[in-house]
mmCIF file of C-alpha atoms in Angstrom:
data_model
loop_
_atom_site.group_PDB
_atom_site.id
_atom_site.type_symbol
_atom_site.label_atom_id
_atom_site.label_comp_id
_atom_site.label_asym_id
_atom_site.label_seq_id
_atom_site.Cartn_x
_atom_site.Cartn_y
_atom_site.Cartn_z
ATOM 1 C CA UNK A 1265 46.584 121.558 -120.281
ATOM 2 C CA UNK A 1266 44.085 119.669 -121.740
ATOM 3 C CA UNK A 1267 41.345 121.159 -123.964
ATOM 4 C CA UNK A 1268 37.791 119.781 -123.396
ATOM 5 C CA UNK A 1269 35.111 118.743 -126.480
ATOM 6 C CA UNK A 1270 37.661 119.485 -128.843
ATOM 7 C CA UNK A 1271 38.884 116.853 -131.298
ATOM 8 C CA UNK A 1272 43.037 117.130 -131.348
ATOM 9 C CA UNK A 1273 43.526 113.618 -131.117
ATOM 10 C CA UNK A 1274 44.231 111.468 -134.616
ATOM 11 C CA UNK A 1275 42.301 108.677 -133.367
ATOM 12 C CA UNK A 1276 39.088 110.816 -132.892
ATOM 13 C CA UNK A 1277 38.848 111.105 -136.347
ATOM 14 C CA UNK A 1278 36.571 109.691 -138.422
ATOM 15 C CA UNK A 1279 37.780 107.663 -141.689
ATOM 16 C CA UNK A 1280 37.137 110.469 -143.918
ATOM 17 C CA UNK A 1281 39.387 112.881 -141.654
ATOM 18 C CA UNK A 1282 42.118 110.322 -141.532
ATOM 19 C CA UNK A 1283 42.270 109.453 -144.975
ATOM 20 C CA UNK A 1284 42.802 113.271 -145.195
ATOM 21 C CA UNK A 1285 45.264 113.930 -143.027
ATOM 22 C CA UNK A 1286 47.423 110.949 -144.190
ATOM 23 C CA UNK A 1287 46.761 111.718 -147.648
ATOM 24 C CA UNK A 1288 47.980 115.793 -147.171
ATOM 25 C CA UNK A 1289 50.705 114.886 -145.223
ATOM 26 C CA UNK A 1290 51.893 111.957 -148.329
ATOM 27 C CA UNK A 1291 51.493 114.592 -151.017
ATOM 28 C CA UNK A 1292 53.402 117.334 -148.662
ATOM 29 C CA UNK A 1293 56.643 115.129 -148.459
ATOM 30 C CA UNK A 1294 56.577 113.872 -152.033
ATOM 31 C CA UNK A 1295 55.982 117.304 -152.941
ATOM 32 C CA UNK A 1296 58.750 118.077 -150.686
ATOM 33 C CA UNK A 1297 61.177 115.653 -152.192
ATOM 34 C CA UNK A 1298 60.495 116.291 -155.476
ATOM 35 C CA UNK A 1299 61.529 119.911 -155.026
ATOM 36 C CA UNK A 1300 65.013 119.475 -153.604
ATOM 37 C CA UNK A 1301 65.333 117.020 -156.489
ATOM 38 C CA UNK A 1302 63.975 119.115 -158.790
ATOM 39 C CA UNK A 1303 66.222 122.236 -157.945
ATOM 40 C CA UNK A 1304 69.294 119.980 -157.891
ATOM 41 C CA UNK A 1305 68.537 118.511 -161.114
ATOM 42 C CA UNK A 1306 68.044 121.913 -162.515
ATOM 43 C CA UNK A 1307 71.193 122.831 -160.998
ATOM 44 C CA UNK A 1308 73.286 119.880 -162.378
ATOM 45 C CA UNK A 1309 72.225 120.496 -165.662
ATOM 46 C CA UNK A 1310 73.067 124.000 -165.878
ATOM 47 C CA UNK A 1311 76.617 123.134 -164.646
ATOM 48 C CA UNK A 1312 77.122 120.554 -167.038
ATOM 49 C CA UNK A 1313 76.121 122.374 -169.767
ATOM 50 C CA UNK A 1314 78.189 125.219 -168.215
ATOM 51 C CA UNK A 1315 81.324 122.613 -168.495
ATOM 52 C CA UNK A 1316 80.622 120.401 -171.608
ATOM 53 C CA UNK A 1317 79.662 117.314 -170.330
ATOM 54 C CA UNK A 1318 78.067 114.899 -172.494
ATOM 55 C CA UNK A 1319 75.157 113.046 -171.613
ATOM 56 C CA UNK A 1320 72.390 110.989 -174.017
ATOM 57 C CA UNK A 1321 69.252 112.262 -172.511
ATOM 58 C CA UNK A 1322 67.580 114.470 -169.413
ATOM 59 C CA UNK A 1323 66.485 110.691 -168.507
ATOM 60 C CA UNK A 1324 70.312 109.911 -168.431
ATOM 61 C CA UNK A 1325 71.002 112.919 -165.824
ATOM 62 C CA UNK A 1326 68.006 112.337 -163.889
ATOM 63 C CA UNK A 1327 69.159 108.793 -163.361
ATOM 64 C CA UNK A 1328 72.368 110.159 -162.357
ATOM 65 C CA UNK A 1329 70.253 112.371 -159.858
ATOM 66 C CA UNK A 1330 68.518 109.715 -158.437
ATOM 67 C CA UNK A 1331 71.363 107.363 -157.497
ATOM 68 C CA UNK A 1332 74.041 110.396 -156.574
ATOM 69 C CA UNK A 1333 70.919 110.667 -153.725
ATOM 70 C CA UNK A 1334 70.442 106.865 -153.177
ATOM 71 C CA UNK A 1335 74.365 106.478 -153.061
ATOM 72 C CA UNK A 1336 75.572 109.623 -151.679
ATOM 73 C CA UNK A 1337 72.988 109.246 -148.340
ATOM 74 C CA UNK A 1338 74.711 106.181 -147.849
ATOM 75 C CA UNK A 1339 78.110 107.023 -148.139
ATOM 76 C CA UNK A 1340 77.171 110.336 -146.432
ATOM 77 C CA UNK A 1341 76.394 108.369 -143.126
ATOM 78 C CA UNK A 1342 79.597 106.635 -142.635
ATOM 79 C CA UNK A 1343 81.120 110.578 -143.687
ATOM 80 C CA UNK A 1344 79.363 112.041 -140.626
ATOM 81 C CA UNK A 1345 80.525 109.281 -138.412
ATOM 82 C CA UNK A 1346 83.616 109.817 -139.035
ATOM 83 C CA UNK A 1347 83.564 114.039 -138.976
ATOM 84 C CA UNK A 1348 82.253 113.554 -135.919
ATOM 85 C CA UNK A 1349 84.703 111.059 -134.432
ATOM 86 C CA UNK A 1350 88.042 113.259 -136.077
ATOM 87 C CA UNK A 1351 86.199 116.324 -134.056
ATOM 88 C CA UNK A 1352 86.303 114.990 -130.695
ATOM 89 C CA UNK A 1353 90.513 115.030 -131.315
ATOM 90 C CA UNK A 1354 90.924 118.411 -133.422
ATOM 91 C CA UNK A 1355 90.269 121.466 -131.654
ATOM 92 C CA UNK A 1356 91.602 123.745 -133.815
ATOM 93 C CA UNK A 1357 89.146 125.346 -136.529
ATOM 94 C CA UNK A 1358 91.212 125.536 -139.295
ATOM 95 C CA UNK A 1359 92.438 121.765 -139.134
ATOM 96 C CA UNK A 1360 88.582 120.636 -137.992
ATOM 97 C CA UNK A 1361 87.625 122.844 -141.553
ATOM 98 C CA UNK A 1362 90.234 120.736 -143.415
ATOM 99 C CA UNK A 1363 89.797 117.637 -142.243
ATOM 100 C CA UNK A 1364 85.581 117.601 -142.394
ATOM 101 C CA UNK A 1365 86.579 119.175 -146.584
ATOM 102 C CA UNK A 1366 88.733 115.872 -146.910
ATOM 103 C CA UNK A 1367 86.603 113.191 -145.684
ATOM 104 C CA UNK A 1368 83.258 114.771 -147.012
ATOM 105 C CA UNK A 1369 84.988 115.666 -150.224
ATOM 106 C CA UNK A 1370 86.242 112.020 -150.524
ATOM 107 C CA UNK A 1371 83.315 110.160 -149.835
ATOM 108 C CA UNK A 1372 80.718 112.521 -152.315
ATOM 109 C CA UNK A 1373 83.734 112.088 -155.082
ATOM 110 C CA UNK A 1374 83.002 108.287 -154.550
ATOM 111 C CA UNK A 1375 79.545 108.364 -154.610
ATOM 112 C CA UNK A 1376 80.136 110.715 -157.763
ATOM 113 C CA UNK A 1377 82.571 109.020 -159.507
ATOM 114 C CA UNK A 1378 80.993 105.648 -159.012
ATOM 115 C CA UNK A 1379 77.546 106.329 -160.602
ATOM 116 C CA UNK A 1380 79.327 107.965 -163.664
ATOM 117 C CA UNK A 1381 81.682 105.085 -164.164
ATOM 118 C CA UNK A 1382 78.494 102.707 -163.685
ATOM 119 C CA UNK A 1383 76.304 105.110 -166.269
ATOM 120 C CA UNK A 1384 77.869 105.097 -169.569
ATOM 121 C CA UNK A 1385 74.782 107.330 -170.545
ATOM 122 C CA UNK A 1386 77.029 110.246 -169.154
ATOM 123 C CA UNK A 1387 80.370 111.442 -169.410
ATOM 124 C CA UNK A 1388 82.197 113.474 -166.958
ATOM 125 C CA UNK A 1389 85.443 114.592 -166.763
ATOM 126 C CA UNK A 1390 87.332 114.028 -163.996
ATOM 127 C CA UNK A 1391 88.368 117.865 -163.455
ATOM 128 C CA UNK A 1392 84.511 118.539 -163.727
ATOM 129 C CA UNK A 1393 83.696 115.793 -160.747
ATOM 130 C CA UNK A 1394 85.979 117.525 -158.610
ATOM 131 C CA UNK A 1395 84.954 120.582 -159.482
ATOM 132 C CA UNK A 1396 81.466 119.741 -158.553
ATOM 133 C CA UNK A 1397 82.277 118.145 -155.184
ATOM 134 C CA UNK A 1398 84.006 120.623 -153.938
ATOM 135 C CA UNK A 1399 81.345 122.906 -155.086
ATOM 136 C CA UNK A 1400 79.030 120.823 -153.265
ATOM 137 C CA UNK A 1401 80.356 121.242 -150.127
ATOM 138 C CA UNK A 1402 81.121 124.638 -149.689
ATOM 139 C CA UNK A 1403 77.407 124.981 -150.510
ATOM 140 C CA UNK A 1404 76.701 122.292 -147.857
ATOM 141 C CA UNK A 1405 78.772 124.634 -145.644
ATOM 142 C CA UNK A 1406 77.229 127.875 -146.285
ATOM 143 C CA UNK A 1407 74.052 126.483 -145.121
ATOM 144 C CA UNK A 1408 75.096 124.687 -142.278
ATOM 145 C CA UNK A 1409 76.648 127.500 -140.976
ATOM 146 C CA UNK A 1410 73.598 129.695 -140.974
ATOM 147 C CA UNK A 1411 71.844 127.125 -139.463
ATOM 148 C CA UNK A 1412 74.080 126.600 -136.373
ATOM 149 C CA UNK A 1413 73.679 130.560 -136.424
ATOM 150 C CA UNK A 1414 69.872 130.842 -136.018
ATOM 151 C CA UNK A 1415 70.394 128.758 -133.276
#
């Protein structure tokens, strides 16, 4: 249906409107980022001050942060690939369940693991990392499961 005298069209702005629209939608994404950053941050320092672990600075952990999400988006692709290739030849739940903890569990400890080893700003234990990862992905789970259930 198309609507007459009406502009819906991005390119029937005028520069002003643009630069507003682009500018809105920018500052909605960074704001967006910068929340889910924000809250895990939050999160990851509670739990390592929950646990002990030692760490120079908030710059130190927010550095961690950063490259966990850098490093752990990466690895997290090659993760997913291979879920999704072990799933085509599992069709029980239980073993599927295992299998996706293993290989997602693996390749987050990596990501994990690596940055500390690479940061000597921050010490973790290596009880604490795996603590964390696995912690990590049953949260991961919880919420992709009520996502697949909305659906």
């Amino acid at each position: 249906m198309k609507l007459k005298n009406h502009k819906n069209s991005f390119r029937d702005l005028n520069l002003f409107e643009k630069m507003l629209v682009i500018t809105a939608s920018t500052l909605l994404v960074v704001l967006s980022i910068t929340l889910v950053i924000g809250i895990f941050f939050f999160g990851i320092v509670g739990f390592f001050r929950l646990f002990g672990v030692e760490y120079t600075s908030p710059y130190s952990i927010l550095g961690f942060v950063l490259f966990f999400f850098v490093f752990g988006l990466v690895l997290d692709l090659f993760a997913n690939v291979l879920i999704k290739l072990s799933s085509q030849y599992i069709s029980d739940k239980f073993k599927l369940f295992i299998t996706r903890l293993l290989i997602d569990c693996t390749f987050n400890w990596l990501a994990f693991h690596t940055i500390d080893e690479l940061m000597k700003s921050i010490t973790i234990p290596l009880t604490i990392e795996i603590v964390t990862i696995l912690l990590l992905f049953f949260i991961e789970v919880a919420f992709d499961d009520k996502e697949k259930n909305k659906k």
